[in-house]
Coordinates of C-alpha atoms in Angstrom, one line a residue:
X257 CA -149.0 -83.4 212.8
X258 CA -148.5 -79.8 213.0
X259 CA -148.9 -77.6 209.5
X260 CA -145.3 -76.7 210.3
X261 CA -143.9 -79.9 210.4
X262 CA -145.7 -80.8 207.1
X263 CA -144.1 -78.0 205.2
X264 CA -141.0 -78.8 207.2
X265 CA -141.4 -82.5 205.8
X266 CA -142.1 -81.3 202.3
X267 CA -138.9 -79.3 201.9
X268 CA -136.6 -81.5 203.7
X269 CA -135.9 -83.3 200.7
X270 CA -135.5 -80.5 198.2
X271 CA -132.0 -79.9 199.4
X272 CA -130.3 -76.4 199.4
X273 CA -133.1 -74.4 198.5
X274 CA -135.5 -75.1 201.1
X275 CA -135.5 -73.7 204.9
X276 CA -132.2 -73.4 206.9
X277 CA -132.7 -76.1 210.0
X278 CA -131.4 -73.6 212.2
X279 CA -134.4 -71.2 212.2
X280 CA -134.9 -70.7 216.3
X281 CA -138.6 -72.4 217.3
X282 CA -139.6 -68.9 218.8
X283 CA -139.7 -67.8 215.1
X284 CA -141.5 -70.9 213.6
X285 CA -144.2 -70.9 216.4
X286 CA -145.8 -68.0 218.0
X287 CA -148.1 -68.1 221.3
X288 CA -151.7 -66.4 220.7
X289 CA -153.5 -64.4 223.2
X290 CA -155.1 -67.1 225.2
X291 CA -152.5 -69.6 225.2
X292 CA -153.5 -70.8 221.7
X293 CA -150.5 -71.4 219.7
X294 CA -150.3 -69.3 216.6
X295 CA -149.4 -70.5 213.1
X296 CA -145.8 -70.5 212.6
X297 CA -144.4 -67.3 210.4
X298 CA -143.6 -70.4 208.1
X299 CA -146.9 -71.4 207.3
X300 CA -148.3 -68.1 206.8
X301 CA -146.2 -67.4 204.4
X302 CA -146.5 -70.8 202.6
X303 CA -150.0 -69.9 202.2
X304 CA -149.2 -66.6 200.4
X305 CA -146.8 -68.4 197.8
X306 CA -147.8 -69.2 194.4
X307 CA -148.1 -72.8 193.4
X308 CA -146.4 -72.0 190.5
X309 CA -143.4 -70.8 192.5
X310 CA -143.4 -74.1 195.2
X311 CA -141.0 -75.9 193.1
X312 CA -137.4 -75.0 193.3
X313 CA -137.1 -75.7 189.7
X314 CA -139.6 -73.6 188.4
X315 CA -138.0 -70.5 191.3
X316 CA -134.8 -71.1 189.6
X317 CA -136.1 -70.8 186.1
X318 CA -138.4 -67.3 186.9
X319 CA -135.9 -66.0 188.4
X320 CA -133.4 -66.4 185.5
X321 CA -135.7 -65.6 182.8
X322 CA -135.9 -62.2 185.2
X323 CA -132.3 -61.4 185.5
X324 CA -132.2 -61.7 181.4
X325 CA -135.0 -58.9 181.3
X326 CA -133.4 -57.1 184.1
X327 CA -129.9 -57.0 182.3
X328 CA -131.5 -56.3 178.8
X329 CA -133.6 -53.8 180.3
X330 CA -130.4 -52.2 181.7
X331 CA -128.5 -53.0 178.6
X332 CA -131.2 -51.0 176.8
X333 CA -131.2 -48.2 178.9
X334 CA -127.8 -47.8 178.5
X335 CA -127.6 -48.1 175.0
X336 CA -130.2 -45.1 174.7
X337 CA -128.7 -41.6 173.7
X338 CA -128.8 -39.6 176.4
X339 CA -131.4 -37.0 174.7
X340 CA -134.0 -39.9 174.9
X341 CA -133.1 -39.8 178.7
X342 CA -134.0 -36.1 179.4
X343 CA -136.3 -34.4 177.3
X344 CA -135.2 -31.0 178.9
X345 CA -131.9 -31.6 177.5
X346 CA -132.8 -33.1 174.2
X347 CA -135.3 -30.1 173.1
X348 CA -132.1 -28.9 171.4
X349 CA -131.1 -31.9 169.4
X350 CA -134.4 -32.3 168.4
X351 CA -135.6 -29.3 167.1
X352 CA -131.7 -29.8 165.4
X353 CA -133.4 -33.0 163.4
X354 CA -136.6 -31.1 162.9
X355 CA -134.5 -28.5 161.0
X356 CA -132.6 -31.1 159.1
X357 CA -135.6 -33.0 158.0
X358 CA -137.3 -29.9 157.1
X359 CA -134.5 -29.1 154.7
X360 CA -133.7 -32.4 153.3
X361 CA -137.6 -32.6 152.6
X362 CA -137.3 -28.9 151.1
X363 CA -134.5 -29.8 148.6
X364 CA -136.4 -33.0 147.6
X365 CA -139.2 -31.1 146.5
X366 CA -141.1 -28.9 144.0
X367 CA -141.1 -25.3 145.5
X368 CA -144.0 -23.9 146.3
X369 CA -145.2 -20.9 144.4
X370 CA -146.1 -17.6 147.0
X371 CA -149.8 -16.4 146.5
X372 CA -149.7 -12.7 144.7
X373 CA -150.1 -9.8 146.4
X374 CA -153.6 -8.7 145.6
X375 CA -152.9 -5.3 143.5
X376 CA -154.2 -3.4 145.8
X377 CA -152.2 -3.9 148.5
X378 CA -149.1 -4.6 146.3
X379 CA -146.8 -2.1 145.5
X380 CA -145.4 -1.7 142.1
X381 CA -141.5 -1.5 141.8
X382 CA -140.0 1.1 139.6
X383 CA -139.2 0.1 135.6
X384 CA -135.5 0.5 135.4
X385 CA -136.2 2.9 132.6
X386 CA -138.0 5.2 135.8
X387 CA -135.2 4.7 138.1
X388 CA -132.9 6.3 135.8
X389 CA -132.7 9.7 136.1
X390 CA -133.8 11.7 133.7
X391 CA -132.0 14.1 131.6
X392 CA -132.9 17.2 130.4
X393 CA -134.7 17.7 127.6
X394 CA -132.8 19.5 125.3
X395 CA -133.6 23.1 124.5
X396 CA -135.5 23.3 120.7
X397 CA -133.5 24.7 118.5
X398 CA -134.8 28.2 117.1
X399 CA -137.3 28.1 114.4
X400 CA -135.5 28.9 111.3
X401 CA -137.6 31.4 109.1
X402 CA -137.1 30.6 105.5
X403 CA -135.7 33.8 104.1
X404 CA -138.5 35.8 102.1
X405 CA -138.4 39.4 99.2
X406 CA -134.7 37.9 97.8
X407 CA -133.0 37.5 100.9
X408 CA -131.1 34.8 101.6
X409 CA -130.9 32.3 105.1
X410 CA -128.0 34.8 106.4
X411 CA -130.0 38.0 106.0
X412 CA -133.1 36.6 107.3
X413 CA -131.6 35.7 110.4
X414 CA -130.2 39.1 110.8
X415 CA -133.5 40.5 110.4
X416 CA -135.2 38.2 112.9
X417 CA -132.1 39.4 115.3
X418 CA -133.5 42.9 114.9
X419 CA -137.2 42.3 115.0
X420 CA -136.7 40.2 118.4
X421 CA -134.5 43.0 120.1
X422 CA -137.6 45.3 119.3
X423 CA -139.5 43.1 120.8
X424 CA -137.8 42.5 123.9
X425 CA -138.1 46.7 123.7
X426 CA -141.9 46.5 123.1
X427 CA -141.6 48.8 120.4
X428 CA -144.6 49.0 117.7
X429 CA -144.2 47.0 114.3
X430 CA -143.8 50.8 112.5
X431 CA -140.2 51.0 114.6
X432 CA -139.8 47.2 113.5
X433 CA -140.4 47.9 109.4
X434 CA -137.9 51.2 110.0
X435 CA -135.0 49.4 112.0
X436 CA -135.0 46.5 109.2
X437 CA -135.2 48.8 106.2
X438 CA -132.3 50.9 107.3
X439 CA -130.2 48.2 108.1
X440 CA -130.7 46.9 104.2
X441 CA -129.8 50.3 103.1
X442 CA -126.4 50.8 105.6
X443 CA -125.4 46.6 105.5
X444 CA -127.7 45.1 103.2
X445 CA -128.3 43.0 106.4
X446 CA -124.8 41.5 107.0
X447 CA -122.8 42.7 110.1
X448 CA -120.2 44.1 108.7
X449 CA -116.1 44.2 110.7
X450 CA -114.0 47.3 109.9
X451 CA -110.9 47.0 108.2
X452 CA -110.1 50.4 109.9
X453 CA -110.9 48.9 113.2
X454 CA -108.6 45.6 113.4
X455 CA -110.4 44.7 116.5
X456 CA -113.6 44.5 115.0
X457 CA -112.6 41.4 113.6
X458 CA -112.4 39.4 116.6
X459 CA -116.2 39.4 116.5
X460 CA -118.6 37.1 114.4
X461 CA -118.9 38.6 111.3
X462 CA -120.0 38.6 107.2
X463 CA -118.2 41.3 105.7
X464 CA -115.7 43.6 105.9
X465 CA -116.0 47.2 104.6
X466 CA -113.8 50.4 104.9
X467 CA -116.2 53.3 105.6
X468 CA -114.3 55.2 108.3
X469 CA -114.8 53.4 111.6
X470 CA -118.4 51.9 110.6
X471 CA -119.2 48.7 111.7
X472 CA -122.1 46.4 112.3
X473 CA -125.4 46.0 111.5
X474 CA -126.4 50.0 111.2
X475 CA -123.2 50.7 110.5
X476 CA -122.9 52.8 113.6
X477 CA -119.3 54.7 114.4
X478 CA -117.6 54.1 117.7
X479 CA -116.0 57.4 117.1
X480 CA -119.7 59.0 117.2
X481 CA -120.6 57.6 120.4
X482 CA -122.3 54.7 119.7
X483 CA -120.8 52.2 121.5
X484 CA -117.8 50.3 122.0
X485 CA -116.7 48.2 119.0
X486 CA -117.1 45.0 120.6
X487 CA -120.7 46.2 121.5
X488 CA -121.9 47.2 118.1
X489 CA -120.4 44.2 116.0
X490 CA -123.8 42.0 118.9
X491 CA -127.0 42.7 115.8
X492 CA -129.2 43.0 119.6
X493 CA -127.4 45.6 121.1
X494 CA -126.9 48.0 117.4
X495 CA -130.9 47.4 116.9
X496 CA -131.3 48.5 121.0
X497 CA -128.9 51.5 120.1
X498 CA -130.6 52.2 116.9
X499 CA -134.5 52.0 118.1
X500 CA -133.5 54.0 121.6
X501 CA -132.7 56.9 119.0
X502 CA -135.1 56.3 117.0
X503 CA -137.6 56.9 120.1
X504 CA -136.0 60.0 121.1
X505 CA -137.3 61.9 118.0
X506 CA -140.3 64.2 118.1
X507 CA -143.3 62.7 116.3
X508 CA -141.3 60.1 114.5
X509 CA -144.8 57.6 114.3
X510 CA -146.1 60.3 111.6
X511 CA -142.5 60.7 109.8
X512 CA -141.8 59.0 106.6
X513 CA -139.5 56.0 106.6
X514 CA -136.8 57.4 104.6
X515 CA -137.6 61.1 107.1
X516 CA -137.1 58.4 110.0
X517 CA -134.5 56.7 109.5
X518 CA -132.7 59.9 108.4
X519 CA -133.4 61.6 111.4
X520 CA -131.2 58.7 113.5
X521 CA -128.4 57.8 110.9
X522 CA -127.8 61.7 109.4
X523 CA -126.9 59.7 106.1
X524 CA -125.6 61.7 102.9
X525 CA -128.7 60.0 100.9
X526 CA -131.7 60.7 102.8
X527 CA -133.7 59.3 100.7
X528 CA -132.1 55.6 99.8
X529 CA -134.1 54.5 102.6
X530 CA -137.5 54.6 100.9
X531 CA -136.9 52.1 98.6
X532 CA -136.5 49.7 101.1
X533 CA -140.0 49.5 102.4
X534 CA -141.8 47.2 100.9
X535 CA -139.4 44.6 101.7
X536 CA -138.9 45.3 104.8
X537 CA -142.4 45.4 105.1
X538 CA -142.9 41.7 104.0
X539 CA -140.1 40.4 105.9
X540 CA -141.1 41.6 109.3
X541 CA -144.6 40.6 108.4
X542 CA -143.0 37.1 107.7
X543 CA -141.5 36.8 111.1
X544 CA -143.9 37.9 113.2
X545 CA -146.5 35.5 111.2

């Protein structure tokens, strides 16, 4: 019996699934090279089949257990999103859940605490106390002289008036003593308004007296020449006037007070200035201390 015809009588009873009888013979046997017949295509492939896979029963059942996988596995595939398909085209989504998870994780927990700057290379911010700006400092306030050989605050300051107008002058502390003496003598150190001269009013003032056209300090006369009214009722400008004349006379370091003063103010008592010396004396000493 040929092998063919075994297999042949093998399968003939196993119905639909075996061979079709209509297979031509010049497929199931082949001629070798030498007249030898060759084994059918039949047989060699009969010898290449599984045992397992000889019964028809055992075919049927493989090969549905496969189509399940197959459909699951296509089933599966399909279900998949399609980022899981392409990763080119899921980067995006991705990095989208990264982010997400990144903040839901953040809100969950503790934050975390930066390191410091070390202070060297930290720079300090600005107290809000430095960023405001600053304001002036304001100007301090003269240094009140308390008032000194029975004056009181008002004639004090009128003296210091005089004594810093010399200054600004650079006169010596003789023209100083002289300038506050006859000022006692002609004002007893208030600046006097005129009630002959209405406009000398309209100035600061302590007093008001009625020799002629006299007013201020030095009781200087604008009529004379000495100024305009509104100039003599300043005390710096009628000790400038006053000390500019004073200058002008010949010698007037090795006068007498009384000859000094006399010499400027051409007063009809020469000689009331003298009595004011020593005071003036002590209160120009006092200021200038």
């Amino acid at each position: 019996m040929r092998d063919d015809d075994t297999i042949d009588d093998q399968y003939a009873h196993e119905g639909p699934t075996g061979r079709s009888d209509d297979t031509p013979s010049s497929v199931q046997v082949g001629v070798l090279r030498g007249g030898e017949a060759a084994p059918s295509l039949r047989t060699r492939l009969g010898a290449l089949v599984n045992p397992l896979t000889r019964r028809p029963s055992r075919v049927a059942l493989a090969s549905g257990v496969v189509c399940c996988l197959g459909v699951a596995a296509f089933a599966g595939v399909q279900a998949l999103p399609a980022d899981r398909l392409d990763p080119v085209a899921a980067q995006p989504a991705l990095t989208e859940r990264a982010q997400e998870g990144v903040a839901s994780r953040g809100q969950a927990r503790t934050p975390v605490t930066a390191t410091p700057t070390p202070a060297a290379t930290r720079t300090a911010s600005p107290s809000p106390t430095a960023m405001k700006k600053a304001t002036p400092k304001p100007k301090p306030k003269p240094k009140r002289i308390a008032p000194v050989a029975g004056l009181d605050q008002a004639q004090m300051d009128n003296a210091k008036a005089i004594v810093k107008a010399g200054r600004k002058m650079g006169v010596p502390r003789q023209a100083l003593i002289i300038a506050v003496a006859t000022a006692m003598q002609e004002s007893n150190l208030y600046n006097y308004a005129s009630g002959v001269l209405p406009e000398s009013q309209n100035y600061p003032h302590q007093a008001i007296g009625w020799d002629h056209d006299s007013v201020g300090l030095f009781q200087q006369r604008p009529s004379s020449g000495w100024g305009e009214v509104r100039d003599l009722m300043d005390p710096e400008y009628a000790t400038q006037a006053f000390l500019s004349a004073l200058l002008e006379i010949p010698g007037w370091q090795n006068l007498a007070l009384t000859d000094a003063a006399q010499a400027v103010q051409v007063s009809a008592f020469p000689w009331a200035y003298a009595q004011h010396e020593w005071r003036a004396t002590e209160v120009v000493e006092a200021i200038l201390a």
